[in-house]
mmCIF file of C-alpha atoms in Angstrom:
data_model
loop_
_atom_site.group_PDB
_atom_site.id
_atom_site.type_symbol
_atom_site.label_atom_id
_atom_site.label_comp_id
_atom_site.label_asym_id
_atom_site.label_seq_id
_atom_site.Cartn_x
_atom_site.Cartn_y
_atom_site.Cartn_z
ATOM 1 C CA MET F 1043 -11.101 -18.362 -12.511
ATOM 2 C CA LEU F 1044 -11.309 -14.724 -11.908
ATOM 3 C CA THR F 1045 -11.090 -12.576 -14.835
ATOM 4 C CA LEU F 1046 -10.518 -9.190 -15.507
ATOM 5 C CA GLN F 1047 -13.019 -7.638 -18.295
ATOM 6 C CA THR F 1048 -12.368 -4.858 -20.318
ATOM 7 C CA ARG F 1049 -14.473 -3.128 -23.426
ATOM 8 C CA PRO F 1050 -12.785 -4.328 -26.917
ATOM 9 C CA GLY F 1051 -11.327 -1.318 -28.552
ATOM 10 C CA THR F 1052 -11.473 1.318 -25.888
ATOM 11 C CA THR F 1053 -8.598 2.803 -23.603
ATOM 12 C CA ARG F 1054 -9.139 4.168 -20.423
ATOM 13 C CA PRO F 1055 -9.121 7.946 -19.784
ATOM 14 C CA ALA F 1056 -6.898 9.397 -17.853
ATOM 15 C CA LEU F 1057 -9.474 10.562 -15.014
ATOM 16 C CA PRO F 1058 -7.900 14.030 -14.882
ATOM 17 C CA ARG F 1059 -10.512 15.211 -12.200
ATOM 18 C CA PHE F 1060 -9.997 12.244 -10.144
ATOM 19 C CA ALA F 1061 -6.213 12.640 -10.312
ATOM 20 C CA ALA F 1062 -6.479 16.297 -9.041
ATOM 21 C CA ARG F 1063 -8.689 15.418 -6.340
ATOM 22 C CA LEU F 1064 -6.081 12.598 -5.085
ATOM 23 C CA LEU F 1065 -3.361 14.854 -5.601
ATOM 24 C CA ALA F 1066 -5.080 17.427 -2.836
ATOM 25 C CA ALA F 1067 -5.626 14.636 -0.679
ATOM 26 C CA GLY F 1068 -2.450 13.760 -1.048
ATOM 27 C CA ALA F 1069 -1.022 17.076 -0.066
ATOM 28 C CA LEU F 1070 -2.999 16.715 3.207
ATOM 29 C CA ALA F 1071 -1.716 13.070 3.832
ATOM 30 C CA ALA F 1072 1.736 13.929 3.155
ATOM 31 C CA LEU F 1073 1.405 16.865 6.116
ATOM 32 C CA ALA F 1074 0.040 14.443 8.252
ATOM 33 C CA PHE F 1075 2.744 11.859 7.936
ATOM 34 C CA ALA F 1076 5.435 14.787 7.523
ATOM 35 C CA GLY F 1077 5.743 14.902 11.431
ATOM 36 C CA GLN F 1078 6.638 11.362 11.944
ATOM 37 C CA PRO F 1079 10.665 10.690 12.318
ATOM 38 C CA ALA F 1080 12.423 9.427 9.399
ATOM 39 C CA ARG F 1081 13.650 5.804 9.739
ATOM 40 C CA ALA F 1082 16.365 4.018 7.719
ATOM 41 C CA ALA F 1083 15.037 1.530 5.297
ATOM 42 C CA ASP F 1084 16.339 -0.172 2.259
ATOM 43 C CA ALA F 1085 12.866 -0.248 0.574
ATOM 44 C CA ILE F 1086 9.477 1.591 1.374
ATOM 45 C CA CYS F 1087 6.198 -0.023 0.390
ATOM 46 C CA TYR F 1088 2.951 2.147 1.268
ATOM 47 C CA ASN F 1089 0.098 0.099 2.569
ATOM 48 C CA CYS F 1090 2.183 -3.072 4.322
ATOM 49 C CA PRO F 1091 0.304 -2.652 7.752
ATOM 50 C CA PRO F 1092 1.442 -5.305 10.009
ATOM 51 C CA GLU F 1093 -2.183 -6.303 11.174
ATOM 52 C CA TRP F 1094 -3.370 -6.789 7.920
ATOM 53 C CA ALA F 1095 -2.794 -10.171 5.750
ATOM 54 C CA ASP F 1096 0.251 -10.982 7.932
ATOM 55 C CA TRP F 1097 2.151 -8.427 6.504
ATOM 56 C CA GLY F 1098 4.324 -8.350 9.802
ATOM 57 C CA ALA F 1099 5.680 -12.019 9.358
ATOM 58 C CA MET F 1100 6.175 -11.352 5.586
ATOM 59 C CA LEU F 1101 8.387 -7.974 6.186
ATOM 60 C CA LYS F 1102 10.207 -9.847 8.988
ATOM 61 C CA ALA F 1103 10.834 -12.905 6.374
ATOM 62 C CA ILE F 1104 12.213 -10.113 3.667
ATOM 63 C CA LYS F 1105 14.367 -8.688 6.105
ATOM 64 C CA ALA F 1106 15.496 -12.276 7.253
ATOM 65 C CA ASP F 1107 16.107 -13.869 3.653
ATOM 66 C CA LEU F 1108 16.787 -10.958 1.590
ATOM 67 C CA GLY F 1109 18.380 -8.513 4.140
ATOM 68 C CA ILE F 1110 16.302 -5.664 2.951
ATOM 69 C CA ASP F 1111 14.418 -3.454 5.694
ATOM 70 C CA VAL F 1112 10.874 -2.606 4.665
ATOM 71 C CA PRO F 1113 9.149 -0.392 7.394
ATOM 72 C CA GLN F 1114 6.010 -1.389 8.580
ATOM 73 C CA ASP F 1115 3.198 1.234 6.788
ATOM 74 C CA ASN F 1116 -0.549 1.609 8.032
ATOM 75 C CA LYS F 1117 -1.945 3.702 5.296
ATOM 76 C CA ASN F 1118 -5.093 2.316 3.323
ATOM 77 C CA SER F 1119 -5.204 2.135 -0.560
ATOM 78 C CA GLY F 1120 -6.620 5.389 -1.145
ATOM 79 C CA GLN F 1121 -4.357 7.111 1.302
ATOM 80 C CA SER F 1122 -1.211 5.458 -0.420
ATOM 81 C CA LEU F 1123 -2.031 6.457 -3.696
ATOM 82 C CA SER F 1124 -3.075 10.056 -2.938
ATOM 83 C CA GLN F 1125 0.407 10.349 -1.552
ATOM 84 C CA ILE F 1126 2.169 8.750 -4.435
ATOM 85 C CA ILE F 1127 0.686 10.928 -6.727
ATOM 86 C CA ALA F 1128 1.386 13.987 -4.557
ATOM 87 C CA GLU F 1129 5.137 12.700 -4.514
ATOM 88 C CA LYS F 1130 5.175 12.159 -8.115
ATOM 89 C CA ALA F 1131 8.248 14.769 -8.700
ATOM 90 C CA SER F 1132 10.174 13.229 -5.992
ATOM 91 C CA PRO F 1133 9.072 9.427 -5.261
ATOM 92 C CA VAL F 1134 9.353 8.327 -1.476
ATOM 93 C CA ALA F 1135 7.962 4.850 -2.163
ATOM 94 C CA ASP F 1136 9.335 1.835 -3.907
ATOM 95 C CA VAL F 1137 6.274 -0.274 -3.997
ATOM 96 C CA ALA F 1138 2.701 -0.168 -3.009
ATOM 97 C CA TYR F 1139 0.217 -2.774 -2.123
ATOM 98 C CA LEU F 1140 -3.447 -1.797 -3.225
ATOM 99 C CA GLY F 1141 -6.818 -3.115 -3.800
ATOM 100 C CA VAL F 1142 -7.311 -3.862 -7.563
ATOM 101 C CA THR F 1143 -9.293 -0.792 -8.373
ATOM 102 C CA PHE F 1144 -6.364 1.188 -7.128
ATOM 103 C CA GLY F 1145 -3.922 -0.802 -8.867
ATOM 104 C CA ILE F 1146 -5.938 0.108 -12.019
ATOM 105 C CA LYS F 1147 -6.034 3.812 -11.031
ATOM 106 C CA ALA F 1148 -2.480 4.242 -10.387
ATOM 107 C CA LYS F 1149 -1.760 2.883 -13.605
ATOM 108 C CA ASP F 1150 -4.357 5.584 -15.009
ATOM 109 C CA ALA F 1151 -2.356 8.309 -12.974
ATOM 110 C CA GLY F 1152 0.980 7.541 -14.534
ATOM 111 C CA VAL F 1153 2.759 6.600 -11.008
ATOM 112 C CA THR F 1154 3.597 2.782 -11.984
ATOM 113 C CA GLN F 1155 6.759 1.250 -13.372
ATOM 114 C CA PRO F 1156 5.896 -1.598 -15.169
ATOM 115 C CA TYR F 1157 7.971 -4.695 -13.405
ATOM 116 C CA GLU F 1158 7.245 -8.294 -14.140
ATOM 117 C CA PRO F 1159 8.678 -10.435 -11.273
ATOM 118 C CA LYS F 1160 9.680 -13.831 -10.998
ATOM 119 C CA GLY F 1161 6.547 -16.088 -11.346
ATOM 120 C CA PHE F 1162 4.308 -13.226 -13.204
ATOM 121 C CA ALA F 1163 3.663 -15.406 -16.085
ATOM 122 C CA ASP F 1164 2.095 -17.796 -13.517
ATOM 123 C CA ILE F 1165 -0.623 -15.310 -12.548
ATOM 124 C CA PRO F 1166 -3.665 -15.777 -14.603
ATOM 125 C CA ASP F 1167 -4.218 -12.954 -17.227
ATOM 126 C CA GLY F 1168 -7.384 -11.414 -15.578
ATOM 127 C CA LEU F 1169 -5.398 -11.070 -12.271
ATOM 128 C CA LYS F 1170 -2.798 -8.748 -13.901
ATOM 129 C CA ASP F 1171 -1.774 -5.595 -15.896
ATOM 130 C CA LYS F 1172 -0.278 -7.194 -19.380
ATOM 131 C CA ASP F 1173 2.850 -4.974 -18.947
ATOM 132 C CA GLY F 1174 3.198 -5.617 -15.303
ATOM 133 C CA ASN F 1175 2.107 -1.965 -14.082
ATOM 134 C CA TRP F 1176 0.093 -4.196 -11.352
ATOM 135 C CA PHE F 1177 -0.161 -7.978 -10.766
ATOM 136 C CA THR F 1178 -2.279 -9.716 -8.015
ATOM 137 C CA ILE F 1179 -0.569 -11.392 -5.092
ATOM 138 C CA HIS F 1180 -3.278 -12.769 -3.533
ATOM 139 C CA SER F 1181 -7.163 -12.603 -2.797
ATOM 140 C CA GLY F 1182 -9.818 -12.739 -0.281
ATOM 141 C CA THR F 1183 -13.509 -13.126 0.200
ATOM 142 C CA LEU F 1184 -15.300 -10.213 1.877
ATOM 143 C CA GLY F 1185 -17.803 -11.425 4.748
ATOM 144 C CA LEU F 1186 -18.455 -10.745 8.337
ATOM 145 C CA PHE F 1187 -15.188 -11.101 10.858
ATOM 146 C CA VAL F 1188 -17.391 -11.525 14.156
ATOM 147 C CA ASN F 1189 -15.818 -11.341 17.909
ATOM 148 C CA LYS F 1190 -18.733 -13.680 19.515
ATOM 149 C CA GLU F 1191 -17.657 -12.940 22.870
ATOM 150 C CA ALA F 1192 -18.228 -9.263 22.434
ATOM 151 C CA LEU F 1193 -21.906 -9.804 20.813
ATOM 152 C CA GLY F 1194 -23.679 -8.982 24.352
ATOM 153 C CA GLY F 1195 -25.985 -11.986 23.899
ATOM 154 C CA ALA F 1196 -26.804 -11.340 20.379
ATOM 155 C CA PRO F 1197 -26.537 -14.236 17.727
ATOM 156 C CA VAL F 1198 -23.714 -14.447 15.240
ATOM 157 C CA PRO F 1199 -25.515 -12.910 12.262
ATOM 158 C CA ALA F 1200 -26.062 -15.134 8.990
ATOM 159 C CA CYS F 1201 -27.079 -12.405 6.204
ATOM 160 C CA TRP F 1202 -26.417 -8.536 5.399
ATOM 161 C CA ALA F 1203 -30.188 -7.961 6.346
ATOM 162 C CA ASP F 1204 -29.654 -9.091 9.762
ATOM 163 C CA LEU F 1205 -27.103 -6.076 10.450
ATOM 164 C CA LEU F 1206 -30.123 -3.680 10.235
ATOM 165 C CA LYS F 1207 -32.055 -5.372 13.230
ATOM 166 C CA PRO F 1208 -32.166 -3.178 16.600
ATOM 167 C CA GLN F 1209 -30.386 -5.819 18.421
ATOM 168 C CA TYR F 1210 -26.891 -5.119 16.590
ATOM 169 C CA LYS F 1211 -27.148 -1.397 17.248
ATOM 170 C CA GLY F 1212 -23.399 -0.075 18.119
ATOM 171 C CA LEU F 1213 -21.916 -3.755 17.191
ATOM 172 C CA VAL F 1214 -21.205 -3.196 13.617
ATOM 173 C CA GLY F 1215 -18.439 -1.551 11.835
ATOM 174 C CA TYR F 1216 -17.458 -1.005 8.415
ATOM 175 C CA LEU F 1217 -14.274 0.861 6.764
ATOM 176 C CA ASP F 1218 -14.784 4.158 5.455
ATOM 177 C CA PRO F 1219 -15.675 2.831 1.457
ATOM 178 C CA THR F 1220 -14.762 6.075 0.239
ATOM 179 C CA SER F 1221 -11.304 5.676 1.216
ATOM 180 C CA ALA F 1222 -10.241 1.969 2.318
ATOM 181 C CA PHE F 1223 -10.635 -0.215 -0.614
ATOM 182 C CA VAL F 1224 -12.097 -2.662 1.853
ATOM 183 C CA GLY F 1225 -14.879 -0.500 2.752
ATOM 184 C CA TYR F 1226 -15.539 -0.066 -0.967
ATOM 185 C CA VAL F 1227 -15.467 -3.892 -1.604
ATOM 186 C CA GLY F 1228 -18.337 -3.977 1.557
ATOM 187 C CA ALA F 1229 -20.151 -1.825 -0.427
ATOM 188 C CA VAL F 1230 -19.976 -3.694 -3.952
ATOM 189 C CA ALA F 1231 -20.865 -6.970 -1.804
ATOM 190 C CA VAL F 1232 -23.813 -5.537 -0.291
ATOM 191 C CA ASN F 1233 -24.787 -3.721 -3.421
ATOM 192 C CA GLY F 1234 -24.950 -7.093 -5.102
ATOM 193 C CA ALA F 1235 -26.548 -8.674 -2.433
ATOM 194 C CA MET F 1236 -29.472 -6.098 -2.650
ATOM 195 C CA GLY F 1237 -30.205 -6.695 -6.231
ATOM 196 C CA GLY F 1238 -27.887 -3.902 -7.289
ATOM 197 C CA SER F 1239 -25.304 -3.740 -9.923
ATOM 198 C CA LEU F 1240 -22.163 -1.821 -10.813
ATOM 199 C CA ASP F 1241 -24.310 0.277 -12.997
ATOM 200 C CA ASP F 1242 -26.913 0.961 -9.852
ATOM 201 C CA PHE F 1243 -25.201 1.672 -6.487
ATOM 202 C CA LYS F 1244 -28.552 2.320 -4.928
ATOM 203 C CA PRO F 1245 -29.429 -0.662 -3.166
ATOM 204 C CA ALA F 1246 -25.849 -0.340 -1.174
ATOM 205 C CA VAL F 1247 -26.252 3.688 -0.694
ATOM 206 C CA ASP F 1248 -29.900 2.778 0.948
ATOM 207 C CA TYR F 1249 -28.744 0.125 2.913
ATOM 208 C CA PHE F 1250 -25.847 2.147 4.584
ATOM 209 C CA LYS F 1251 -28.295 4.849 5.242
ATOM 210 C CA LYS F 1252 -30.548 2.297 6.801
ATOM 211 C CA LEU F 1253 -27.725 1.144 8.889
ATOM 212 C CA GLN F 1254 -26.950 4.555 10.394
ATOM 213 C CA ALA F 1255 -30.082 3.621 12.901
ATOM 214 C CA ASN F 1256 -27.625 1.159 14.306
ATOM 215 C CA GLN F 1257 -24.728 3.506 14.914
ATOM 216 C CA PRO F 1258 -21.947 1.989 12.920
ATOM 217 C CA ILE F 1259 -18.308 2.370 13.615
ATOM 218 C CA VAL F 1260 -16.772 3.804 10.495
ATOM 219 C CA PRO F 1261 -12.909 3.769 10.645
ATOM 220 C CA LYS F 1262 -10.673 4.468 8.058
ATOM 221 C CA GLN F 1263 -7.732 2.390 8.745
ATOM 222 C CA THR F 1264 -7.170 -1.499 9.380
ATOM 223 C CA SER F 1265 -9.156 -2.463 12.351
ATOM 224 C CA TYR F 1266 -8.321 -6.042 13.095
ATOM 225 C CA ALA F 1267 -7.007 -5.511 16.966
ATOM 226 C CA ARG F 1268 -10.376 -3.440 17.384
ATOM 227 C CA VAL F 1269 -12.295 -6.612 16.547
ATOM 228 C CA VAL F 1270 -9.908 -8.651 18.883
ATOM 229 C CA SER F 1271 -10.270 -6.371 21.458
ATOM 230 C CA GLY F 1272 -14.160 -6.057 21.127
ATOM 231 C CA GLU F 1273 -14.361 -2.901 20.501
ATOM 232 C CA ILE F 1274 -15.911 -3.436 16.857
ATOM 233 C CA PRO F 1275 -17.838 -7.094 17.631
ATOM 234 C CA ILE F 1276 -18.718 -7.250 13.683
ATOM 235 C CA LEU F 1277 -16.565 -5.912 11.095
ATOM 236 C CA PHE F 1278 -17.093 -6.151 7.228
ATOM 237 C CA ASP F 1279 -13.806 -7.783 6.493
ATOM 238 C CA TYR F 1280 -12.005 -10.761 4.893
ATOM 239 C CA ASP F 1281 -11.787 -14.199 5.373
ATOM 240 C CA PHE F 1282 -7.981 -14.263 6.108
ATOM 241 C CA ASN F 1283 -8.167 -11.583 8.923
ATOM 242 C CA ALA F 1284 -11.002 -13.635 10.537
ATOM 243 C CA TYR F 1285 -9.415 -16.842 10.228
ATOM 244 C CA ARG F 1286 -6.057 -15.401 11.394
ATOM 245 C CA ALA F 1287 -7.986 -14.431 14.877
ATOM 246 C CA LYS F 1288 -9.913 -17.691 15.108
ATOM 247 C CA TYR F 1289 -6.804 -19.465 15.069
ATOM 248 C CA SER F 1290 -4.110 -17.518 16.762
ATOM 249 C CA GLU F 1291 -5.836 -15.372 19.330
ATOM 250 C CA LYS F 1292 -7.350 -15.781 22.635
ATOM 251 C CA GLY F 1293 -11.115 -15.566 22.237
ATOM 252 C CA ASP F 1294 -14.195 -16.989 20.068
ATOM 253 C CA PHE F 1295 -14.111 -15.753 16.703
ATOM 254 C CA ALA F 1296 -16.121 -16.603 13.625
ATOM 255 C CA PHE F 1297 -16.161 -15.799 9.859
ATOM 256 C CA VAL F 1298 -19.593 -15.355 8.027
ATOM 257 C CA ILE F 1299 -20.285 -15.523 4.276
ATOM 258 C CA PRO F 1300 -23.498 -13.750 4.316
ATOM 259 C CA CYS F 1301 -26.472 -15.503 3.158
ATOM 260 C CA GLU F 1302 -27.556 -13.164 0.228
ATOM 261 C CA GLY F 1303 -24.184 -13.763 -1.140
ATOM 262 C CA THR F 1304 -20.552 -11.840 -1.503
ATOM 263 C CA VAL F 1305 -17.430 -10.955 -3.616
ATOM 264 C CA VAL F 1306 -14.127 -12.379 -3.783
ATOM 265 C CA VAL F 1307 -11.344 -9.753 -4.733
ATOM 266 C CA PRO F 1308 -7.602 -9.852 -5.675
ATOM 267 C CA TYR F 1309 -4.966 -7.576 -3.989
ATOM 268 C CA VAL F 1310 -2.188 -6.354 -6.305
ATOM 269 C CA MET F 1311 1.284 -4.907 -5.967
ATOM 270 C CA THR F 1312 3.061 -2.338 -8.164
ATOM 271 C CA MET F 1313 6.561 -0.947 -8.253
ATOM 272 C CA VAL F 1314 6.323 3.015 -7.954
ATOM 273 C CA LYS F 1315 7.504 5.081 -10.995
ATOM 274 C CA GLY F 1316 10.759 6.734 -10.249
ATOM 275 C CA ALA F 1317 11.126 4.305 -7.103
ATOM 276 C CA PRO F 1318 14.454 5.598 -5.272
ATOM 277 C CA HIS F 1319 15.405 2.166 -4.414
ATOM 278 C CA PRO F 1320 14.545 0.243 -7.835
ATOM 279 C CA GLU F 1321 16.818 -3.043 -7.159
ATOM 280 C CA ALA F 1322 15.660 -3.616 -3.746
ATOM 281 C CA ALA F 1323 12.176 -3.099 -4.754
ATOM 282 C CA LYS F 1324 12.581 -5.700 -7.656
ATOM 283 C CA LYS F 1325 13.559 -8.334 -5.078
ATOM 284 C CA MET F 1326 10.563 -7.702 -2.627
ATOM 285 C CA LEU F 1327 8.581 -8.197 -5.498
ATOM 286 C CA ASP F 1328 10.040 -11.454 -6.507
ATOM 287 C CA TYR F 1329 9.821 -12.491 -2.825
ATOM 288 C CA VAL F 1330 6.002 -11.981 -2.551
ATOM 289 C CA LEU F 1331 5.248 -14.214 -5.760
ATOM 290 C CA SER F 1332 7.718 -16.879 -4.918
ATOM 291 C CA ASP F 1333 7.376 -20.327 -3.870
ATOM 292 C CA LYS F 1334 7.941 -19.268 -0.178
ATOM 293 C CA GLY F 1335 5.859 -16.237 -0.570
ATOM 294 C CA GLN F 1336 2.760 -17.269 -1.932
ATOM 295 C CA ALA F 1337 3.167 -20.401 0.698
ATOM 296 C CA MET F 1338 3.398 -17.484 3.365
ATOM 297 C CA TRP F 1339 0.172 -15.896 2.110
ATOM 298 C CA ALA F 1340 -1.541 -19.050 2.248
ATOM 299 C CA LYS F 1341 -0.579 -20.060 5.978
ATOM 300 C CA ALA F 1342 -2.104 -16.462 6.480
ATOM 301 C CA TYR F 1343 -5.434 -17.987 5.002
ATOM 302 C CA LEU F 1344 -5.213 -15.877 1.477
ATOM 303 C CA ARG F 1345 -5.746 -17.456 -1.720
ATOM 304 C CA PRO F 1346 -2.230 -17.096 -3.560
ATOM 305 C CA ALA F 1347 -2.143 -15.701 -7.079
ATOM 306 C CA ARG F 1348 -0.160 -18.601 -8.311
ATOM 307 C CA ALA F 1349 -1.397 -21.887 -8.344
ATOM 308 C CA ILE F 1350 0.068 -23.452 -5.205
ATOM 309 C CA GLU F 1351 -1.486 -26.226 -3.381
ATOM 310 C CA LEU F 1352 -2.887 -25.056 0.201
ATOM 311 C CA PRO F 1353 -1.179 -26.652 2.940
ATOM 312 C CA LYS F 1354 -3.967 -29.509 4.592
ATOM 313 C CA GLU F 1355 -3.893 -27.857 8.047
ATOM 314 C CA VAL F 1356 -4.784 -24.490 6.186
ATOM 315 C CA ALA F 1357 -7.256 -25.949 3.575
ATOM 316 C CA SER F 1358 -9.451 -27.770 6.620
ATOM 317 C CA ARG F 1359 -9.784 -24.311 8.523
ATOM 318 C CA PHE F 1360 -11.735 -22.795 5.654
ATOM 319 C CA LEU F 1361 -15.524 -22.566 5.633
ATOM 320 C CA PRO F 1362 -17.029 -25.427 3.387
ATOM 321 C CA ALA F 1363 -16.879 -24.915 -0.347
ATOM 322 C CA ALA F 1364 -20.617 -24.519 -0.291
ATOM 323 C CA ASP F 1365 -20.482 -21.276 1.684
ATOM 324 C CA TYR F 1366 -17.623 -20.129 -0.778
ATOM 325 C CA ALA F 1367 -20.268 -20.851 -3.415
ATOM 326 C CA ARG F 1368 -21.786 -17.856 -2.423
ATOM 327 C CA ALA F 1369 -18.879 -15.500 -3.083
ATOM 328 C CA LYS F 1370 -18.490 -14.502 -6.724
ATOM 329 C CA PRO F 1371 -15.890 -12.555 -8.829
ATOM 330 C CA VAL F 1372 -16.986 -9.251 -10.551
ATOM 331 C CA ASP F 1373 -15.909 -6.989 -13.376
ATOM 332 C CA TYR F 1374 -12.787 -5.292 -11.736
ATOM 333 C CA ALA F 1375 -12.613 -2.818 -14.425
ATOM 334 C CA LYS F 1376 -16.144 -1.786 -14.045
ATOM 335 C CA MET F 1377 -15.776 -1.783 -10.425
ATOM 336 C CA GLU F 1378 -13.086 0.540 -10.437
ATOM 337 C CA ALA F 1379 -14.547 2.890 -13.050
ATOM 338 C CA ALA F 1380 -17.848 3.003 -10.889
ATOM 339 C CA GLN F 1381 -15.983 3.610 -7.388
ATOM 340 C CA LYS F 1382 -15.946 7.584 -7.843
ATOM 341 C CA GLY F 1383 -19.725 7.824 -8.618
ATOM 342 C CA PHE F 1384 -20.596 5.299 -5.563
ATOM 343 C CA SER F 1385 -18.276 7.561 -3.377
ATOM 344 C CA GLU F 1386 -19.743 10.766 -4.387
ATOM 345 C CA ALA F 1387 -23.652 9.246 -3.686
ATOM 346 C CA TYR F 1388 -22.540 7.842 -0.212
ATOM 347 C CA LEU F 1389 -21.225 11.123 0.716
ATOM 348 C CA ALA F 1390 -24.159 12.939 -0.305
ATOM 349 C CA THR F 1391 -26.398 10.503 1.369
ATOM 350 C CA VAL F 1392 -25.236 8.493 4.290
ATOM 351 C CA LYS F 1393 -24.610 10.766 7.301
#
């Protein structure tokens, strides 16, 4: 069972400097999105991208079953939180989907509204805020999403270290670890694999600096389509995206859990404080934790937050349990606390 560890007898600081930086970034994000046409909606979710975790199918199901229209949204976790903070005085979003560390940051920034959806009690204690400020809906294992046909004759890599070899020049991509949550998860995974810890990110920073010699592609947004097209042959990504491509796209795709090990990480949802459509927001959050919603995540190759049995046809498509034994949980509260320091070290060192 994944556990969220905290230091007994302590409270988390308000992180005013971090919030100020997010507020400034959010102002820029708001300008970037301001030119987009408004669309009528019954609820607004930040970071519900149709190509990620099969949110496209989930949003269609919410529309069909609840009659609630939720527009697609392609922000990443960092962009979403920045914008929510920027809009704090007049909220636009009703709910947000975030990597767990950003769920913790959102609570610390005072932009969450406690809500315990139906099924909340079934989520293990370590995977939710006790008051319902954020809660896990599913989890994924970080590894390598590979388009085998786009490798140009290079073998499918087996280890993180393989990606430093000259034969992978121009073939490797990872999302910006200072902005996208999956990018930061990749850094945590690499760091642990290279002997680092959440107190020491030097191994990860050194790895990414070495990887620059292979001219990696570093997007800020979800890049599933770019792997499917072959533009990014190897991407640091989750198992659920790789399995989706392997079993639903034309092409030859693989998921690799690197030989040195990796991490498993939850994704969470939160209700935004002052949500403009609170009743629709609550119905949506109830739905993603319902039996039907959790089964939909499982069919999209995600590990549900509630203990439901995986459909046999889905379970049989995962890598063997022996491979998943190399994927470990971490102290997610400590992971959140270390994120700012890692980002600063990465930006100062990796060019």
